[in-house]
């Protein structure tokens, strides 16, 4: 995973639905304020996308496509992700 600039973001609506309460609001916050970071496995057609601000990170996508240590940078942070990411991807 590597950091991408906001202008490189794909349409994030399918990744992080807007307007719903809960963790997804972090993506809205980062989009609207510009404070935070975005990461992707590929810049033009990501299969895994992460958004982070402060010590919180949201993960979306298909983790089976990542190298085992691809998400290591997020260890020690508060991570919200679908169950398929499992703890083994964050060690």
mmCIF file of N, CA and C in Angstrom:
data_model
loop_
_atom_site.group_PDB
_atom_site.id
_atom_site.type_symbol
_atom_site.label_atom_id
_atom_site.label_comp_id
_atom_site.label_asym_id
_atom_site.label_seq_id
_atom_site.Cartn_x
_atom_site.Cartn_y
_atom_site.Cartn_z
ATOM 1 N N UNK A 1 0.845 -1.165 0.000
ATOM 2 C CA UNK A 1 0.000 0.000 0.000
ATOM 3 C C UNK A 1 0.894 1.233 0.000
ATOM 4 N N UNK A 2 0.496 2.210 -0.774
ATOM 5 C CA UNK A 2 1.256 3.451 -0.790
ATOM 6 C C UNK A 2 0.300 4.628 -0.722
ATOM 7 N N UNK A 3 0.799 5.721 -0.189
ATOM 8 C CA UNK A 3 -0.030 6.899 -0.017
ATOM 9 C C UNK A 3 -0.346 7.521 -1.370
ATOM 10 N N UNK A 4 -1.587 7.961 -1.519
ATOM 11 C CA UNK A 4 -1.990 8.622 -2.750
ATOM 12 C C UNK A 4 -2.552 10.006 -2.414
ATOM 13 N N UNK A 5 -2.433 10.903 -3.354
ATOM 14 C CA UNK A 5 -2.951 12.259 -3.189
ATOM 15 C C UNK A 5 -4.455 12.250 -3.420
ATOM 16 N N UNK A 6 -5.193 13.172 -2.790
ATOM 17 C CA UNK A 6 -6.652 13.205 -2.964
ATOM 18 C C UNK A 6 -7.091 13.271 -4.422
ATOM 19 N N UNK A 7 -6.344 13.953 -5.269
ATOM 20 C CA UNK A 7 -6.732 14.035 -6.679
ATOM 21 C C UNK A 7 -6.564 12.702 -7.400
ATOM 22 N N UNK A 8 -5.861 11.741 -6.803
ATOM 23 C CA UNK A 8 -5.704 10.409 -7.388
ATOM 24 C C UNK A 8 -6.820 9.457 -6.969
ATOM 25 N N UNK A 9 -7.669 9.893 -6.058
ATOM 26 C CA UNK A 9 -8.710 9.012 -5.534
ATOM 27 C C UNK A 9 -9.690 8.588 -6.612
ATOM 28 N N UNK A 10 -10.055 7.319 -6.606
ATOM 29 C CA UNK A 10 -11.155 6.893 -7.478
ATOM 30 C C UNK A 10 -12.454 7.399 -6.851
ATOM 31 N N UNK A 11 -13.552 7.214 -7.510
ATOM 32 C CA UNK A 11 -14.836 7.574 -6.908
ATOM 33 C C UNK A 11 -14.970 6.763 -5.617
ATOM 34 N N UNK A 12 -14.989 7.455 -4.489
ATOM 35 C CA UNK A 12 -14.977 6.748 -3.208
ATOM 36 C C UNK A 12 -16.361 6.365 -2.719
ATOM 37 N N UNK A 13 -17.406 6.734 -3.442
ATOM 38 C CA UNK A 13 -18.751 6.439 -2.967
ATOM 39 C C UNK A 13 -18.997 4.935 -2.833
ATOM 40 N N UNK A 14 -18.411 4.142 -3.695
ATOM 41 C CA UNK A 14 -18.607 2.696 -3.566
ATOM 42 C C UNK A 14 -17.776 2.108 -2.430
ATOM 43 N N UNK A 15 -16.722 2.796 -2.056
ATOM 44 C CA UNK A 15 -15.857 2.326 -0.982
ATOM 45 C C UNK A 15 -16.389 2.738 0.381
ATOM 46 N N UNK A 16 -16.793 3.997 0.492
ATOM 47 C CA UNK A 16 -17.231 4.570 1.761
ATOM 48 C C UNK A 16 -18.520 5.353 1.525
ATOM 49 N N UNK A 17 -19.686 4.722 1.662
ATOM 50 C CA UNK A 17 -20.947 5.428 1.401
ATOM 51 C C UNK A 17 -21.074 6.683 2.262
ATOM 52 N N UNK A 18 -21.475 7.762 1.645
ATOM 53 C CA UNK A 18 -21.607 9.046 2.344
ATOM 54 C C UNK A 18 -22.966 9.152 3.027
ATOM 55 N N UNK A 19 -23.003 9.963 4.041
ATOM 56 C CA UNK A 19 -24.253 10.288 4.689
ATOM 57 C C UNK A 19 -24.765 9.290 5.698
ATOM 58 N N UNK A 20 -24.036 8.241 5.948
ATOM 59 C CA UNK A 20 -24.494 7.283 6.949
ATOM 60 C C UNK A 20 -23.652 7.436 8.213
ATOM 61 N N UNK A 21 -24.286 7.280 9.371
ATOM 62 C CA UNK A 21 -23.527 7.416 10.612
ATOM 63 C C UNK A 21 -22.553 6.259 10.789
ATOM 64 N N UNK A 22 -21.569 6.466 11.615
ATOM 65 C CA UNK A 22 -20.631 5.403 11.923
ATOM 66 C C UNK A 22 -19.237 5.697 11.388
ATOM 67 N N UNK A 23 -18.424 4.675 11.319
ATOM 68 C CA UNK A 23 -17.020 4.857 10.938
ATOM 69 C C UNK A 23 -16.810 5.481 9.565
ATOM 70 N N UNK A 24 -17.751 5.271 8.643
ATOM 71 C CA UNK A 24 -17.605 5.818 7.301
ATOM 72 C C UNK A 24 -17.498 7.332 7.272
ATOM 73 N N UNK A 25 -17.922 7.975 8.343
ATOM 74 C CA UNK A 25 -17.822 9.440 8.375
ATOM 75 C C UNK A 25 -16.365 9.902 8.384
ATOM 76 N N UNK A 26 -15.453 9.038 8.757
ATOM 77 C CA UNK A 26 -14.033 9.413 8.712
ATOM 78 C C UNK A 26 -13.614 9.748 7.290
ATOM 79 N N UNK A 27 -14.061 8.963 6.324
ATOM 80 C CA UNK A 27 -13.725 9.235 4.921
ATOM 81 C C UNK A 27 -14.307 10.573 4.489
ATOM 82 N N UNK A 28 -15.534 10.876 4.890
ATOM 83 C CA UNK A 28 -16.135 12.172 4.567
ATOM 84 C C UNK A 28 -15.336 13.306 5.177
ATOM 85 N N UNK A 29 -14.915 13.116 6.417
ATOM 86 C CA UNK A 29 -14.116 14.135 7.101
ATOM 87 C C UNK A 29 -12.816 14.413 6.354
ATOM 88 N N UNK A 30 -12.118 13.371 5.984
ATOM 89 C CA UNK A 30 -10.839 13.544 5.289
ATOM 90 C C UNK A 30 -11.054 14.189 3.922
ATOM 91 N N UNK A 31 -12.111 13.795 3.220
ATOM 92 C CA UNK A 31 -12.408 14.411 1.925
ATOM 93 C C UNK A 31 -12.725 15.894 2.058
ATOM 94 N N UNK A 32 -13.524 16.242 3.056
ATOM 95 C CA UNK A 32 -13.971 17.632 3.161
ATOM 96 C C UNK A 32 -12.929 18.555 3.782
ATOM 97 N N UNK A 33 -12.107 18.047 4.682
ATOM 98 C CA UNK A 33 -11.125 18.909 5.349
ATOM 99 C C UNK A 33 -9.733 18.832 4.744
ATOM 100 N N UNK A 34 -9.446 17.746 4.052
ATOM 101 C CA UNK A 34 -8.097 17.559 3.524
ATOM 102 C C UNK A 34 -7.105 17.125 4.585
ATOM 103 N N UNK A 35 -7.581 16.856 5.774
ATOM 104 C CA UNK A 35 -6.701 16.404 6.860
ATOM 105 C C UNK A 35 -6.801 14.897 6.978
ATOM 106 N N UNK A 36 -5.718 14.237 6.722
ATOM 107 C CA UNK A 36 -5.685 12.788 6.760
ATOM 108 C C UNK A 36 -4.928 12.263 5.555
ATOM 109 N N UNK A 37 -4.911 10.961 5.417
ATOM 110 C CA UNK A 37 -4.175 10.318 4.332
ATOM 111 C C UNK A 37 -5.037 9.256 3.677
ATOM 112 N N UNK A 38 -4.699 8.996 2.425
ATOM 113 C CA UNK A 38 -5.321 7.925 1.646
ATOM 114 C C UNK A 38 -4.222 6.985 1.176
ATOM 115 N N UNK A 39 -4.502 5.692 1.167
ATOM 116 C CA UNK A 39 -3.568 4.683 0.663
ATOM 117 C C UNK A 39 -4.321 3.749 -0.278
ATOM 118 N N UNK A 40 -3.628 3.225 -1.242
ATOM 119 C CA UNK A 40 -4.217 2.267 -2.180
ATOM 120 C C UNK A 40 -3.155 1.258 -2.582
ATOM 121 N N UNK A 41 -3.619 0.120 -3.054
ATOM 122 C CA UNK A 41 -2.668 -0.863 -3.566
ATOM 123 C C UNK A 41 -2.246 -0.509 -4.990
ATOM 124 N N UNK A 42 -3.113 0.212 -5.733
ATOM 125 C CA UNK A 42 -2.815 0.708 -7.080
ATOM 126 C C UNK A 42 -3.496 2.065 -7.230
ATOM 127 N N UNK A 43 -2.844 3.052 -7.816
ATOM 128 C CA UNK A 43 -3.450 4.384 -7.889
ATOM 129 C C UNK A 43 -4.620 4.511 -8.863
ATOM 130 N N UNK A 44 -4.580 3.799 -9.973
ATOM 131 C CA UNK A 44 -5.623 3.995 -10.974
ATOM 132 C C UNK A 44 -6.808 3.046 -10.823
ATOM 133 N N UNK A 45 -6.593 1.850 -10.380
ATOM 134 C CA UNK A 45 -7.667 0.888 -10.158
ATOM 135 C C UNK A 45 -7.428 0.128 -8.858
ATOM 136 N N UNK A 46 -7.628 0.801 -7.740
ATOM 137 C CA UNK A 46 -7.333 0.134 -6.466
ATOM 138 C C UNK A 46 -8.278 -1.022 -6.177
ATOM 139 N N UNK A 47 -7.717 -2.016 -5.537
ATOM 140 C CA UNK A 47 -8.513 -3.148 -5.074
ATOM 141 C C UNK A 47 -8.648 -3.099 -3.563
ATOM 142 N N UNK A 48 -7.759 -2.328 -2.935
ATOM 143 C CA UNK A 48 -7.805 -2.084 -1.494
ATOM 144 C C UNK A 48 -7.552 -0.598 -1.297
ATOM 145 N N UNK A 49 -8.367 0.005 -0.427
ATOM 146 C CA UNK A 49 -8.250 1.434 -0.163
ATOM 147 C C UNK A 49 -8.309 1.640 1.339
ATOM 148 N N UNK A 50 -7.506 2.559 1.836
ATOM 149 C CA UNK A 50 -7.503 2.900 3.253
ATOM 150 C C UNK A 50 -7.543 4.414 3.382
ATOM 151 N N UNK A 51 -8.214 4.863 4.416
ATOM 152 C CA UNK A 51 -8.240 6.288 4.743
ATOM 153 C C UNK A 51 -7.932 6.398 6.231
ATOM 154 N N UNK A 52 -7.090 7.357 6.567
ATOM 155 C CA UNK A 52 -6.709 7.517 7.958
ATOM 156 C C UNK A 52 -6.651 8.966 8.377
ATOM 157 N N UNK A 53 -6.947 9.180 9.627
ATOM 158 C CA UNK A 53 -6.837 10.502 10.231
ATOM 159 C C UNK A 53 -6.521 10.275 11.698
ATOM 160 N N UNK A 54 -5.522 10.985 12.177
ATOM 161 C CA UNK A 54 -5.061 10.808 13.545
ATOM 162 C C UNK A 54 -4.663 9.344 13.710
ATOM 163 N N UNK A 55 -5.223 8.658 14.700
ATOM 164 C CA UNK A 55 -4.843 7.252 14.886
ATOM 165 C C UNK A 55 -5.957 6.289 14.481
ATOM 166 N N UNK A 56 -6.840 6.735 13.583
ATOM 167 C CA UNK A 56 -7.942 5.908 13.094
ATOM 168 C C UNK A 56 -7.767 5.618 11.607
ATOM 169 N N UNK A 57 -8.096 4.398 11.211
ATOM 170 C CA UNK A 57 -7.978 3.971 9.814
ATOM 171 C C UNK A 57 -9.206 3.146 9.435
ATOM 172 N N UNK A 58 -9.717 3.401 8.239
ATOM 173 C CA UNK A 58 -10.770 2.567 7.654
ATOM 174 C C UNK A 58 -10.171 1.813 6.486
ATOM 175 N N UNK A 59 -10.441 0.536 6.402
ATOM 176 C CA UNK A 59 -9.957 -0.298 5.301
ATOM 177 C C UNK A 59 -11.144 -0.853 4.528
ATOM 178 N N UNK A 60 -11.013 -0.869 3.223
ATOM 179 C CA UNK A 60 -12.035 -1.464 2.373
ATOM 180 C C UNK A 60 -11.346 -2.165 1.205
ATOM 181 N N UNK A 61 -12.016 -3.147 0.635
ATOM 182 C CA UNK A 61 -11.478 -3.834 -0.526
ATOM 183 C C UNK A 61 -11.281 -5.309 -0.279
ATOM 184 N N UNK A 62 -10.367 -5.879 -1.032
ATOM 185 C CA UNK A 62 -10.123 -7.315 -0.997
ATOM 186 C C UNK A 62 -8.710 -7.601 -0.480
ATOM 187 N N UNK A 63 -8.563 -7.881 0.816
ATOM 188 C CA UNK A 63 -7.237 -8.062 1.407
ATOM 189 C C UNK A 63 -6.466 -9.264 0.891
ATOM 190 N N UNK A 64 -7.153 -10.247 0.325
ATOM 191 C CA UNK A 64 -6.434 -11.437 -0.155
ATOM 192 C C UNK A 64 -5.496 -11.097 -1.309
ATOM 193 N N UNK A 65 -5.659 -9.923 -1.890
ATOM 194 C CA UNK A 65 -4.805 -9.503 -3.003
ATOM 195 C C UNK A 65 -3.514 -8.816 -2.543
ATOM 196 N N UNK A 66 -3.375 -8.639 -1.246
ATOM 197 C CA UNK A 66 -2.222 -7.925 -0.699
ATOM 198 C C UNK A 66 -1.129 -8.875 -0.232
ATOM 199 N N UNK A 67 0.087 -8.354 -0.226
ATOM 200 C CA UNK A 67 1.195 -9.081 0.391
ATOM 201 C C UNK A 67 0.938 -9.148 1.900
ATOM 202 N N UNK A 68 1.444 -10.163 2.581
ATOM 203 C CA UNK A 68 1.167 -10.328 4.010
ATOM 204 C C UNK A 68 1.498 -9.111 4.871
ATOM 205 N N UNK A 69 2.508 -8.352 4.519
ATOM 206 C CA UNK A 69 2.898 -7.206 5.361
ATOM 207 C C UNK A 69 2.380 -5.862 4.837
ATOM 208 N N UNK A 70 1.497 -5.875 3.854
ATOM 209 C CA UNK A 70 1.035 -4.632 3.222
ATOM 210 C C UNK A 70 0.309 -3.695 4.175
ATOM 211 N N UNK A 71 -0.329 -4.242 5.198
ATOM 212 C CA UNK A 71 -1.085 -3.411 6.132
ATOM 213 C C UNK A 71 -0.361 -3.181 7.451
ATOM 214 N N UNK A 72 0.888 -3.573 7.516
ATOM 215 C CA UNK A 72 1.653 -3.444 8.759
ATOM 216 C C UNK A 72 1.734 -2.002 9.247
ATOM 217 N N UNK A 73 1.711 -1.045 8.343
ATOM 218 C CA UNK A 73 1.803 0.365 8.743
ATOM 219 C C UNK A 73 0.639 0.785 9.637
ATOM 220 N N UNK A 74 -0.461 0.026 9.631
ATOM 221 C CA UNK A 74 -1.635 0.388 10.416
ATOM 222 C C UNK A 74 -1.691 -0.306 11.773
ATOM 223 N N UNK A 75 -0.734 -1.160 12.061
ATOM 224 C CA UNK A 75 -0.688 -1.829 13.365
ATOM 225 C C UNK A 75 -0.545 -0.770 14.456
ATOM 226 N N UNK A 76 -1.250 -0.968 15.544
ATOM 227 C CA UNK A 76 -1.192 -0.027 16.650
ATOM 228 C C UNK A 76 -2.171 1.137 16.509
ATOM 229 N N UNK A 77 -2.914 1.181 15.407
ATOM 230 C CA UNK A 77 -3.925 2.216 15.210
ATOM 231 C C UNK A 77 -5.301 1.599 15.411
ATOM 232 N N UNK A 78 -6.299 2.417 15.603
ATOM 233 C CA UNK A 78 -7.681 1.947 15.658
ATOM 234 C C UNK A 78 -8.122 1.686 14.233
ATOM 235 N N UNK A 79 -8.377 0.440 13.912
ATOM 236 C CA UNK A 79 -8.707 0.046 12.544
ATOM 237 C C UNK A 79 -10.137 -0.476 12.486
ATOM 238 N N UNK A 80 -10.890 0.052 11.538
ATOM 239 C CA UNK A 80 -12.241 -0.454 11.259
ATOM 240 C C UNK A 80 -12.174 -1.060 9.871
ATOM 241 N N UNK A 81 -12.550 -2.332 9.778
ATOM 242 C CA UNK A 81 -12.469 -3.040 8.498
ATOM 243 C C UNK A 81 -13.455 -4.194 8.504
ATOM 244 N N UNK A 82 -13.881 -4.612 7.328
ATOM 245 C CA UNK A 82 -14.717 -5.820 7.254
ATOM 246 C C UNK A 82 -13.964 -7.016 7.831
ATOM 247 N N UNK A 83 -14.715 -7.984 8.312
ATOM 248 C CA UNK A 83 -14.122 -9.162 8.954
ATOM 249 C C UNK A 83 -13.119 -9.877 8.058
ATOM 250 N N UNK A 84 -13.291 -9.795 6.743
ATOM 251 C CA UNK A 84 -12.377 -10.520 5.844
ATOM 252 C C UNK A 84 -10.932 -10.035 5.952
ATOM 253 N N UNK A 85 -10.722 -8.830 6.501
ATOM 254 C CA UNK A 85 -9.348 -8.354 6.685
ATOM 255 C C UNK A 85 -8.669 -9.125 7.808
ATOM 256 N N UNK A 86 -9.410 -9.534 8.803
ATOM 257 C CA UNK A 86 -8.876 -10.337 9.896
ATOM 258 C C UNK A 86 -7.656 -9.734 10.550
ATOM 259 N N UNK A 87 -7.364 -10.126 11.764
ATOM 260 C CA UNK A 87 -6.218 -9.567 12.475
ATOM 261 C C UNK A 87 -4.876 -9.954 11.868
ATOM 262 N N UNK A 88 -4.811 -11.063 11.154
ATOM 263 C CA UNK A 88 -3.539 -11.494 10.585
ATOM 264 C C UNK A 88 -2.988 -10.517 9.565
ATOM 265 N N UNK A 89 -3.828 -9.710 8.961
ATOM 266 C CA UNK A 89 -3.344 -8.735 7.983
ATOM 267 C C UNK A 89 -2.759 -7.496 8.644
ATOM 268 N N UNK A 90 -3.016 -7.308 9.933
ATOM 269 C CA UNK A 90 -2.585 -6.083 10.618
ATOM 270 C C UNK A 90 -1.440 -6.326 11.572
ATOM 271 N N UNK A 91 -0.805 -7.455 11.492
ATOM 272 C CA UNK A 91 0.305 -7.745 12.405
ATOM 273 C C UNK A 91 1.627 -7.406 11.776
#
